[in-house]
PDB file of C-alpha atoms in Angstrom:
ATOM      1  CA  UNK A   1      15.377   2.005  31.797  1.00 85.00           C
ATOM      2  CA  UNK A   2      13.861   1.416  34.800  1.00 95.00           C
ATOM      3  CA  UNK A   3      11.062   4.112  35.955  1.00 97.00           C
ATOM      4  CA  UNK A   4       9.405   5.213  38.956  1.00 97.00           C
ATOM      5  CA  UNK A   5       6.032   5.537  38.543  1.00 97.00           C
ATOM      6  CA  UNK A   6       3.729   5.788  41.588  1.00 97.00           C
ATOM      7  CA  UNK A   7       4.259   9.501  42.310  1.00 98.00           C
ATOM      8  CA  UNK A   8       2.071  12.555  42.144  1.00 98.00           C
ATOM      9  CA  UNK A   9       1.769  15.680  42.948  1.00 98.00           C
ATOM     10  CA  UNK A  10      -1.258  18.226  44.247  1.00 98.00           C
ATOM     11  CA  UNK A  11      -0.256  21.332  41.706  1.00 98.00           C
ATOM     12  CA  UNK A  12      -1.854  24.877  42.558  1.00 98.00           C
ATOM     13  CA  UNK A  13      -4.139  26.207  39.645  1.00 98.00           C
ATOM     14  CA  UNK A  14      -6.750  29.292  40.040  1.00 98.00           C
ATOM     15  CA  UNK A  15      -9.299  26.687  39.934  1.00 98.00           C
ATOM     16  CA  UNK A  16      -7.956  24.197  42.264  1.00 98.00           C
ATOM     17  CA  UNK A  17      -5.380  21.820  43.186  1.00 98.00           C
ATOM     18  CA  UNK A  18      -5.121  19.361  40.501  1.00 99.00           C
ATOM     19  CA  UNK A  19      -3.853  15.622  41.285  1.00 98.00           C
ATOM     20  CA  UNK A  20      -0.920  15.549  38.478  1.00 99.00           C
ATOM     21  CA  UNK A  21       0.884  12.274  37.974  1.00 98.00           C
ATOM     22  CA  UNK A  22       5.041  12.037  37.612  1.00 98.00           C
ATOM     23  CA  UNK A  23       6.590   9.343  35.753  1.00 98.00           C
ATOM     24  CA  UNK A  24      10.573   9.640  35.460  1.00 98.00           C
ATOM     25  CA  UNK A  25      13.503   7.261  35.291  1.00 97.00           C
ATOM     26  CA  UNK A  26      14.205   5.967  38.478  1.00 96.00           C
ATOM     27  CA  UNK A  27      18.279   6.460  38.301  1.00 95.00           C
ATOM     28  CA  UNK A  28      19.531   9.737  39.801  1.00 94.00           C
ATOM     29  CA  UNK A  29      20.180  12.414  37.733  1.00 95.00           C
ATOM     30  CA  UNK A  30      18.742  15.479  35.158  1.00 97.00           C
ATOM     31  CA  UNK A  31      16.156  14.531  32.467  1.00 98.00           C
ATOM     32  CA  UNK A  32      13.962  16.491  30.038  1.00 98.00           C
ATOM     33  CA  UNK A  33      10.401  17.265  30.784  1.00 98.00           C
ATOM     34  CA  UNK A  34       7.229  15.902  29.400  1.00 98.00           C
ATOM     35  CA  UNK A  35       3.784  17.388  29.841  1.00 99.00           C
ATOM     36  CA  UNK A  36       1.095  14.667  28.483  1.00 99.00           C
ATOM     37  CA  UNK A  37      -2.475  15.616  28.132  1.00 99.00           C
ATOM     38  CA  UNK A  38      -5.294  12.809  28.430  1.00 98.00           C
ATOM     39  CA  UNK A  39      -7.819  11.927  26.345  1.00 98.00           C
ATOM     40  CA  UNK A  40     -11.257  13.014  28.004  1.00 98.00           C
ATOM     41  CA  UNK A  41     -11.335  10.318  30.446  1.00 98.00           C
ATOM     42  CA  UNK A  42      -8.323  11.522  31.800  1.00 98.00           C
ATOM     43  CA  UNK A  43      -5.384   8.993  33.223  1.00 98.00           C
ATOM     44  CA  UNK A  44      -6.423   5.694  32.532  1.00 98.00           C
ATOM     45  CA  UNK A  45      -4.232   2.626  31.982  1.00 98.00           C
ATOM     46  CA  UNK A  46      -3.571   3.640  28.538  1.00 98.00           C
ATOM     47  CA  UNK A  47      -2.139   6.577  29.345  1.00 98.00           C
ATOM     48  CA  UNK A  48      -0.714   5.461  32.365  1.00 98.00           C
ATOM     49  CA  UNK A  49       1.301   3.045  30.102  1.00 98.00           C
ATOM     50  CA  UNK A  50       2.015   6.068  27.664  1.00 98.00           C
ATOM     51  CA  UNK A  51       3.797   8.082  30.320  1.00 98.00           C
ATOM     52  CA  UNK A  52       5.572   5.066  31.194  1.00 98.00           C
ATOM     53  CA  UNK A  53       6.859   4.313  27.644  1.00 98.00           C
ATOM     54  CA  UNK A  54       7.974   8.049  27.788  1.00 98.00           C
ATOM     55  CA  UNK A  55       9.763   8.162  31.237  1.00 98.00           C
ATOM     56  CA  UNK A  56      11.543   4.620  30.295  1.00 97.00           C
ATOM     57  CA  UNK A  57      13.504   6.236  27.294  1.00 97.00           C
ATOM     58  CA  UNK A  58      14.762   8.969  29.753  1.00 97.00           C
ATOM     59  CA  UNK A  59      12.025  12.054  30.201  1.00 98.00           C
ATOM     60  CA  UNK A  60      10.160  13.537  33.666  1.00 98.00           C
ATOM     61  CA  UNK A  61       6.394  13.064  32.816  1.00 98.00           C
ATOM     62  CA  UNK A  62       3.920  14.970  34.141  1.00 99.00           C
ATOM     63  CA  UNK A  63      -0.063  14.046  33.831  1.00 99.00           C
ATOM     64  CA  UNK A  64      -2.522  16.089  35.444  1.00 99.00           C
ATOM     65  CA  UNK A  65      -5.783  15.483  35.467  1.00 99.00           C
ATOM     66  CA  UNK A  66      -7.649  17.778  32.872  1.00 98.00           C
ATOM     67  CA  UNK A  67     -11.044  18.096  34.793  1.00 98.00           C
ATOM     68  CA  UNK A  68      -9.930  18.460  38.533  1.00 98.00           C
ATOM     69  CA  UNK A  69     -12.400  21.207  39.084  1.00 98.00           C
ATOM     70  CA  UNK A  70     -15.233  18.906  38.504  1.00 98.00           C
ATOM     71  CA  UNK A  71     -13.990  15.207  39.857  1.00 98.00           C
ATOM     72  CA  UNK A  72     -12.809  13.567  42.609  1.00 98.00           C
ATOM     73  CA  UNK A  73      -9.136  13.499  42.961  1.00 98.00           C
ATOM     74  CA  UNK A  74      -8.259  10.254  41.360  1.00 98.00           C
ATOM     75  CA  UNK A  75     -10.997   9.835  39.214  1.00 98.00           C
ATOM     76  CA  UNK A  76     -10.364   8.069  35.949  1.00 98.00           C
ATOM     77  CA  UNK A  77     -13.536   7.688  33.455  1.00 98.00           C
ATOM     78  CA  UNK A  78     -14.388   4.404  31.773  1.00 98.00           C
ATOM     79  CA  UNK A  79     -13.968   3.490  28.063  1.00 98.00           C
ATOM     80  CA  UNK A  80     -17.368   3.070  27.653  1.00 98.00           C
ATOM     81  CA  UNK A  81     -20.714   5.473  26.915  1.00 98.00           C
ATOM     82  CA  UNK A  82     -21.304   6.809  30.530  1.00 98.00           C
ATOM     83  CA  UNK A  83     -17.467   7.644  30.583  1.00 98.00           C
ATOM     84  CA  UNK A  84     -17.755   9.240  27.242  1.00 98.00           C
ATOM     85  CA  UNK A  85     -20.451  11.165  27.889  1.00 98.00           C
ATOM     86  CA  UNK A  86     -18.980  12.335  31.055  1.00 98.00           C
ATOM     87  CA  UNK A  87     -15.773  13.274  29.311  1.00 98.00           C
ATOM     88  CA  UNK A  88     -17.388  15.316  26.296  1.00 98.00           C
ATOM     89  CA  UNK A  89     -20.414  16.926  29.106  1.00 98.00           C
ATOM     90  CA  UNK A  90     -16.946  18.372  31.323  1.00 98.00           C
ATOM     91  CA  UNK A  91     -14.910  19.363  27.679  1.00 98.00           C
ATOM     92  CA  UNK A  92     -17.313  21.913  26.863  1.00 98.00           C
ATOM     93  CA  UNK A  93     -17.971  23.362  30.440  1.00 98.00           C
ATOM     94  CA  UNK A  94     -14.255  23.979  31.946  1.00 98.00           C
ATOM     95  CA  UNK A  95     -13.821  27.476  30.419  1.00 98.00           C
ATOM     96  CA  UNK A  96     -10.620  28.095  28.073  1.00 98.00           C
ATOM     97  CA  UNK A  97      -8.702  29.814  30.325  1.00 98.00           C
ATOM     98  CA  UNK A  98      -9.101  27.263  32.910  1.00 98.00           C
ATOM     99  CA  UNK A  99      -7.095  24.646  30.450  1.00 98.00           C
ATOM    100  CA  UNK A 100      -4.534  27.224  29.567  1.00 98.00           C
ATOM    101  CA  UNK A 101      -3.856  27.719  33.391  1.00 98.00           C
ATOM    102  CA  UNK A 102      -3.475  24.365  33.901  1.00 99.00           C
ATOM    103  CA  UNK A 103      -0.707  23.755  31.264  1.00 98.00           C
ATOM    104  CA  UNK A 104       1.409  26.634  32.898  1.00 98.00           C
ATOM    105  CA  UNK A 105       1.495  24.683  36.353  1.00 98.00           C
ATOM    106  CA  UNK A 106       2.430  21.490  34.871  1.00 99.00           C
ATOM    107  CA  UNK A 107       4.897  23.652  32.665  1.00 98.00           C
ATOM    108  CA  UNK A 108       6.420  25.375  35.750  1.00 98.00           C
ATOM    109  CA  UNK A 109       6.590  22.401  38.117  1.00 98.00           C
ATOM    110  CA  UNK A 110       8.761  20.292  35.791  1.00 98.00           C
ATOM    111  CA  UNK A 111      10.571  23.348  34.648  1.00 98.00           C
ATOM    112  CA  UNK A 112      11.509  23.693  38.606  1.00 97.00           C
ATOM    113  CA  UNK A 113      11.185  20.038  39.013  1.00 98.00           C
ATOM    114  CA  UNK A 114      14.723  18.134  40.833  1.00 97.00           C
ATOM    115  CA  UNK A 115      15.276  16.064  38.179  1.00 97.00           C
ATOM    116  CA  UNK A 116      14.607  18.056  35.425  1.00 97.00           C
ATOM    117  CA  UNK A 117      16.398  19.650  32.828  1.00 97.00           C
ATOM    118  CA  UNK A 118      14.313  22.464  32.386  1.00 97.00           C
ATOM    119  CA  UNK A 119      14.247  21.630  28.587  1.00 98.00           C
ATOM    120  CA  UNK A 120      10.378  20.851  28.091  1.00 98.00           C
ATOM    121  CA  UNK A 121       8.096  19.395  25.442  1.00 98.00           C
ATOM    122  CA  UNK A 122       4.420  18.344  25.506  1.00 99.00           C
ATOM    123  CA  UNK A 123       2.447  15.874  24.314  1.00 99.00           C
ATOM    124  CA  UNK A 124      -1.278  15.144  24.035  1.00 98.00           C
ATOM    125  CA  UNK A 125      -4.003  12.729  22.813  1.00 98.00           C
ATOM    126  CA  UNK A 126      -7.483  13.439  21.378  1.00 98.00           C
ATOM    127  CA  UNK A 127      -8.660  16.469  23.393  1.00 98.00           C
ATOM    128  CA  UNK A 128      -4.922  15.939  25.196  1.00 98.00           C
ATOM    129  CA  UNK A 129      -3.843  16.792  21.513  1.00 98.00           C
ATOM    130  CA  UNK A 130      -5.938  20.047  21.248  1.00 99.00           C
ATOM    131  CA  UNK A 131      -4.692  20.836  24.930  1.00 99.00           C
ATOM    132  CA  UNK A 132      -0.888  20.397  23.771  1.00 99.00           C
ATOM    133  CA  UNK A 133      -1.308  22.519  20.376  1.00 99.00           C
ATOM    134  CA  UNK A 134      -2.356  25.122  22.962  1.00 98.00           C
ATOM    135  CA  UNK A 135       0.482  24.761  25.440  1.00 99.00           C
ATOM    136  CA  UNK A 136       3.203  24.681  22.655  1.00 98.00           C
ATOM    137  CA  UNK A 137       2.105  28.475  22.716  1.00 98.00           C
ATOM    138  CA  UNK A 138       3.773  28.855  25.950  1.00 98.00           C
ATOM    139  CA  UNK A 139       7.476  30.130  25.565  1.00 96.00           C
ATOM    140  CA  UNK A 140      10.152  27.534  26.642  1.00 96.00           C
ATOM    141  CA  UNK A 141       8.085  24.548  24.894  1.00 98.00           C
ATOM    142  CA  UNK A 142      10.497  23.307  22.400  1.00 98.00           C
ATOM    143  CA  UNK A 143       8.646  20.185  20.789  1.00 98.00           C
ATOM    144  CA  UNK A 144       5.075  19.173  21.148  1.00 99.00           C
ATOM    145  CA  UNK A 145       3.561  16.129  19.824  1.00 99.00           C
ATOM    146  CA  UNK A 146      -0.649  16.384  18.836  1.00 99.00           C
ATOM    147  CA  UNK A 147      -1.939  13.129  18.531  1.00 98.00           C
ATOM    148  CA  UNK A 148      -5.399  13.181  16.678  1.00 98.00           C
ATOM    149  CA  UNK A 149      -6.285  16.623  18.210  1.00 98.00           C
ATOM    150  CA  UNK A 150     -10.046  17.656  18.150  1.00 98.00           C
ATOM    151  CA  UNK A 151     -11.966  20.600  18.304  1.00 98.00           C
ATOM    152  CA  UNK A 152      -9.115  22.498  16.635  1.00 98.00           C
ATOM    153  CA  UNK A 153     -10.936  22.994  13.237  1.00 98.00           C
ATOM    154  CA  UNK A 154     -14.175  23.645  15.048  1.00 98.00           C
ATOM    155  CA  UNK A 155     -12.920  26.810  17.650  1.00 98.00           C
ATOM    156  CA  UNK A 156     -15.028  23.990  19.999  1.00 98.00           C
ATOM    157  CA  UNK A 157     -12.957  23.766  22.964  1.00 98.00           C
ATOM    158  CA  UNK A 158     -13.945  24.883  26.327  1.00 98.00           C
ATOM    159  CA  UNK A 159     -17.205  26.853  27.766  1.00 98.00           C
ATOM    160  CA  UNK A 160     -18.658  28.442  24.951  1.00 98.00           C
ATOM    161  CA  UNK A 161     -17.364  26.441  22.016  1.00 98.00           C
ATOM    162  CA  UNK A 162     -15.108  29.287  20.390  1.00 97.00           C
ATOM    163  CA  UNK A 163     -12.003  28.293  21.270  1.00 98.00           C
ATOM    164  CA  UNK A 164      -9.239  30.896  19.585  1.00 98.00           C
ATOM    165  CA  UNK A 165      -6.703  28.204  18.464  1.00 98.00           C
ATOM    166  CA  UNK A 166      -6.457  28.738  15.083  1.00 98.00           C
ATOM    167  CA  UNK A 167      -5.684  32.372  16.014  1.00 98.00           C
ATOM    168  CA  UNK A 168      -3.044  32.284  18.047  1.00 98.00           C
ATOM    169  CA  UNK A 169      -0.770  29.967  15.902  1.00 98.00           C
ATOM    170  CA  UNK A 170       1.925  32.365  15.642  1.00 98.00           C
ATOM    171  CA  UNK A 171       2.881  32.101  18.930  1.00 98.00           C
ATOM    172  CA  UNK A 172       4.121  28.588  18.789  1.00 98.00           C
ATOM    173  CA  UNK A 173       8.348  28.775  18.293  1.00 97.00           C
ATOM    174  CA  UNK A 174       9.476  25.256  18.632  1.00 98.00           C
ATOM    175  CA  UNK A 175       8.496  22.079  16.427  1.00 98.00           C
ATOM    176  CA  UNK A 176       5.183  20.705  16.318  1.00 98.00           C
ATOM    177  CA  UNK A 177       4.466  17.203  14.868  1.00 98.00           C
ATOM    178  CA  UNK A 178       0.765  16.326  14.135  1.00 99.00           C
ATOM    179  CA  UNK A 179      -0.271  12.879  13.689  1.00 98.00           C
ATOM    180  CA  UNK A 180      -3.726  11.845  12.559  1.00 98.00           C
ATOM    181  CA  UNK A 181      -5.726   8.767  10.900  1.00 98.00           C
ATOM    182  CA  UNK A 182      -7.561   8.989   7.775  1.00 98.00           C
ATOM    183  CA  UNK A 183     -10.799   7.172   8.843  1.00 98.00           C
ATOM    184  CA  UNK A 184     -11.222   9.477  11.735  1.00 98.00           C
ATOM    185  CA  UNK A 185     -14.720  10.984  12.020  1.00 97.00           C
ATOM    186  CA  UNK A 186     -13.631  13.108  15.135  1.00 98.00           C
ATOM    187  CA  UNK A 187     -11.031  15.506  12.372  1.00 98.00           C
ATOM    188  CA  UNK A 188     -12.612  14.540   8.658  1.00 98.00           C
ATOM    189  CA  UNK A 189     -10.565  15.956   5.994  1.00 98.00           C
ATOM    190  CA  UNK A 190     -11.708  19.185   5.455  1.00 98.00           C
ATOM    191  CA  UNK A 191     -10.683  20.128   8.811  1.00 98.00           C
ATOM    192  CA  UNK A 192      -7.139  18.606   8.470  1.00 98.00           C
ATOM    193  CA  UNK A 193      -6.822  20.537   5.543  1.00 98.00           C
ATOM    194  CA  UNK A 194      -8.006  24.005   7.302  1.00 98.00           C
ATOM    195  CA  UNK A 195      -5.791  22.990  10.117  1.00 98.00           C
ATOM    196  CA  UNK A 196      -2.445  22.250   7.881  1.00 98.00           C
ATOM    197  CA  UNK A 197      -3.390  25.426   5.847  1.00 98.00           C
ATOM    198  CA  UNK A 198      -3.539  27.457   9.202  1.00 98.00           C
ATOM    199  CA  UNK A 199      -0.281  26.030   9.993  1.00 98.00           C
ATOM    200  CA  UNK A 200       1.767  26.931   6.945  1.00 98.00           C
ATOM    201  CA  UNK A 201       0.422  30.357   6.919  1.00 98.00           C
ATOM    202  CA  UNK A 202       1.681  30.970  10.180  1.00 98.00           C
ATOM    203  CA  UNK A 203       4.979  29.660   8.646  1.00 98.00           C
ATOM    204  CA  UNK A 204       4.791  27.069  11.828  1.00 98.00           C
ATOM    205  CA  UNK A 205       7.796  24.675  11.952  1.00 98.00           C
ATOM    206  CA  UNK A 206       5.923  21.532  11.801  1.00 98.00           C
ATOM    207  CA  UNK A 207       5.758  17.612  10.761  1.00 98.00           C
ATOM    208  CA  UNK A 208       2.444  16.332   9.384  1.00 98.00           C
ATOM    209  CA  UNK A 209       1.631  12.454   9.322  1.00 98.00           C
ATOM    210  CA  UNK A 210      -1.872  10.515   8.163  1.00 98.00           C
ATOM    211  CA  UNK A 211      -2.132   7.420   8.354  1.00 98.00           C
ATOM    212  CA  UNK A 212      -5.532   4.589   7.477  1.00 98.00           C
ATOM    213  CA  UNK A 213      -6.433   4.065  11.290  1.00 97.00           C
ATOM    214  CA  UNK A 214      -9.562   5.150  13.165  1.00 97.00           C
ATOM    215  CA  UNK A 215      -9.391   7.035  16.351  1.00 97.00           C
ATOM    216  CA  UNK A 216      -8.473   6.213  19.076  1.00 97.00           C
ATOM    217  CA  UNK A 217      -5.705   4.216  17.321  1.00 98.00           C
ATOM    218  CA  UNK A 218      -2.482   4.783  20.055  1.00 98.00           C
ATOM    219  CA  UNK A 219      -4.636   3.386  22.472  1.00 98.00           C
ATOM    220  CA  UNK A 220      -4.315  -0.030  23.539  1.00 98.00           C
ATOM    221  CA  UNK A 221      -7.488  -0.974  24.935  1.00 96.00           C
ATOM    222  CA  UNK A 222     -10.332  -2.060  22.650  1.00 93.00           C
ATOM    223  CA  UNK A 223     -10.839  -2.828  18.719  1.00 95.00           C
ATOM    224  CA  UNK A 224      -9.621   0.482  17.112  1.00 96.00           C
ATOM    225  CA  UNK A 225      -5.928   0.087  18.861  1.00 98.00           C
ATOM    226  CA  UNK A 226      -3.292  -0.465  16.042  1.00 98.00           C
ATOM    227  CA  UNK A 227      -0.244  -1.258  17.520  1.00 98.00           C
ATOM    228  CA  UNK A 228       2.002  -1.268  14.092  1.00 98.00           C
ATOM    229  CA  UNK A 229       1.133   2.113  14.140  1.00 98.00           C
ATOM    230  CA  UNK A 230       1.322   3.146  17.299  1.00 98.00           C
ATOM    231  CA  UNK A 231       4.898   1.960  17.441  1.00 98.00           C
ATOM    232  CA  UNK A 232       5.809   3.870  14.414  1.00 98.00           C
ATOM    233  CA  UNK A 233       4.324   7.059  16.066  1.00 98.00           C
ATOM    234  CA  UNK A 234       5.901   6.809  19.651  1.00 98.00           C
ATOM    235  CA  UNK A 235       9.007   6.297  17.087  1.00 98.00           C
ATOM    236  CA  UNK A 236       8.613   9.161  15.462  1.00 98.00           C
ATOM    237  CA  UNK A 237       7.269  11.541  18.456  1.00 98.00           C
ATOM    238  CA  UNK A 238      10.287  10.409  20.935  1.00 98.00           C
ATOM    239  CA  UNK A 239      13.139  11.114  17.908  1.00 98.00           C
ATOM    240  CA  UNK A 240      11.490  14.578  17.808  1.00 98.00           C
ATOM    241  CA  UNK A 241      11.888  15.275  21.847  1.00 98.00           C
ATOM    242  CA  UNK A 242      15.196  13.736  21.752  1.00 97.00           C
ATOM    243  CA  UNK A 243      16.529  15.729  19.146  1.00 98.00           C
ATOM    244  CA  UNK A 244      15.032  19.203  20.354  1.00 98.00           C
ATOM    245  CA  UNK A 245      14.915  18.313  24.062  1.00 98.00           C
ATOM    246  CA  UNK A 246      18.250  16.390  24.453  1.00 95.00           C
ATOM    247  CA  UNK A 247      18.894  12.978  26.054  1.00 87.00           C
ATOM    248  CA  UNK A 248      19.622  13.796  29.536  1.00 85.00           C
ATOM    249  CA  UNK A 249      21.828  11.672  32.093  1.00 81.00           C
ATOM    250  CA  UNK A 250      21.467   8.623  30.444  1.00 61.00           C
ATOM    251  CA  UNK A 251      25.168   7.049  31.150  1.00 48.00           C
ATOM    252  CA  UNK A 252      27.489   7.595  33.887  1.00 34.00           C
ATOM    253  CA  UNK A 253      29.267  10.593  33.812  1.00 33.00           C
ATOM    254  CA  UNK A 254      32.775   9.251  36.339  1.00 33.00           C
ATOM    255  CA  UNK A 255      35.049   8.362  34.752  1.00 33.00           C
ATOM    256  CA  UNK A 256      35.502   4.176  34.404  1.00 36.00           C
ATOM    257  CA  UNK A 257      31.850   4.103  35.282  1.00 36.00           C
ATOM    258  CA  UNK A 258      29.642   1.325  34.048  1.00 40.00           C
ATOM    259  CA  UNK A 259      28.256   3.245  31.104  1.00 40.00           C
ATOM    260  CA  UNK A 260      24.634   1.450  31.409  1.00 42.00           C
ATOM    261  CA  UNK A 261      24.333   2.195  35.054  1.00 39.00           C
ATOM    262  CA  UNK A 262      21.390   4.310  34.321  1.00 46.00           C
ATOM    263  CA  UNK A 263      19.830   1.729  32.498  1.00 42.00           C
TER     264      UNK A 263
END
């Protein structure tokens, strides 16, 4: 499918206006919504190329940029120590609330957005993982996709480091699939087994997948990228938003139309 992918969007939030990047198919018509979260150097060309995979199998994809109240419009951090250091200095300084706020602009804007649906799902990476668990607490999200999430077994997100994740469990209603690898430091296995316990407590619909792979694995820059796997995953994660999101326009709808028209 082909995609448009050069537009963005300035989106209101109490603590600013944050530079939010929309990915869609490029045929007219109504698709589900996507919210992605970033990992903590926010939209590089890995993600970039994420959204893209998304929007080509038919969903609006939004990306804002999770630390807009502390860098320049545009900014995207490097993949190397400065960046990282950066990244984890600014995850523990935007306060809670500030990340929660966030999610409800991105959630409204493709709710209201033209060629949208209104059916919406999210889906995050590393910290982007943590930030999605928290916006599938928002009513409407229907399917939310956690890739490695941090922080969640520590309460470490945010200003303060006591994040109130674990808590407030119950309040996700539609189906959450967490994905993690086995040989990642970030999430040992004592905290994937508090997290899954919290989760089946709460009586959470939910799919749970390990896999041997390192952090960091979806991404498809350096030496921890596995790409088996992260085709298996973008598998499993898009049959999830297509079943609970629906396809969208995907095929003409006139009669004796060319039925890959929107392809």
């Amino acid at each position: 499918m082909t995609i448009t992918d050069h537009e963005f969007v300035d989106l209101p939030t109490p603590t600013g206006p944050m530079r939010t990047h929309v990915f869609r198919p490029a045929a007219p018509g109504k698709y589900p919504g996507i919210l992605l979260f970033s990992e903590i150097f926010q939209v590089t060309g890995p993600i970039r190329r994420t959204a893209a995979l998304l929007a080509g199998n038919g969903f609006v994809v939004a990306v804002p940029e999770i630390y807009h109240e502390y860098e320049p419009a545009g900014t995207a951090l490097a993949y190397d120590t400065a960046g990282a250091d950066r990244g984890n200095e600014l995850k523990t300084t935007k306060p809670i609330e500030a990340y929660d706020a966030d999610a409800r602009a991105v959630l409204e804007y493709l709710a209201s957005h033209p060629a949208s649906t209104g059916k919406l799902g999210v889906v995050g990476i590393c910290i982007g993982g943590h930030l999605a668990f928290r916006a599938a607490m928002n009513p409407g999200v229907l399917a939310t996709t956690c890739f490695y999430a941090t922080d969640i077994h520590k309460r470490s997100l945010g200003a303060g480091m006591n994040d109130n994740s674990l808590d407030r469990i119950p309040e996700i209603q539609g189906e959450l699939l967490m994905i993690w690898g086995r040989q990642d430091p970030h999430v040992p296995l004592e905290g994937r087994v508090k997290i899954h316990a919290a989760l089946e407590a709460a009586g959470t619909f939910f799919q749970w997948h390990e896999f041997n792979a390192a952090h960091a694995f979806l991404r498809d820059e350096g030496p921890r990228y596995n790409p088996v796997l992260a085709q298996q995953c973008y598998g499993v994660a898009i049959e999830m938003f297509k079943r609970r999101l629906g396809e969208g326009d995907l095929f003409a709808a006139q009669a004796g139309g060319n039925a890959q028209t929107k392809h």
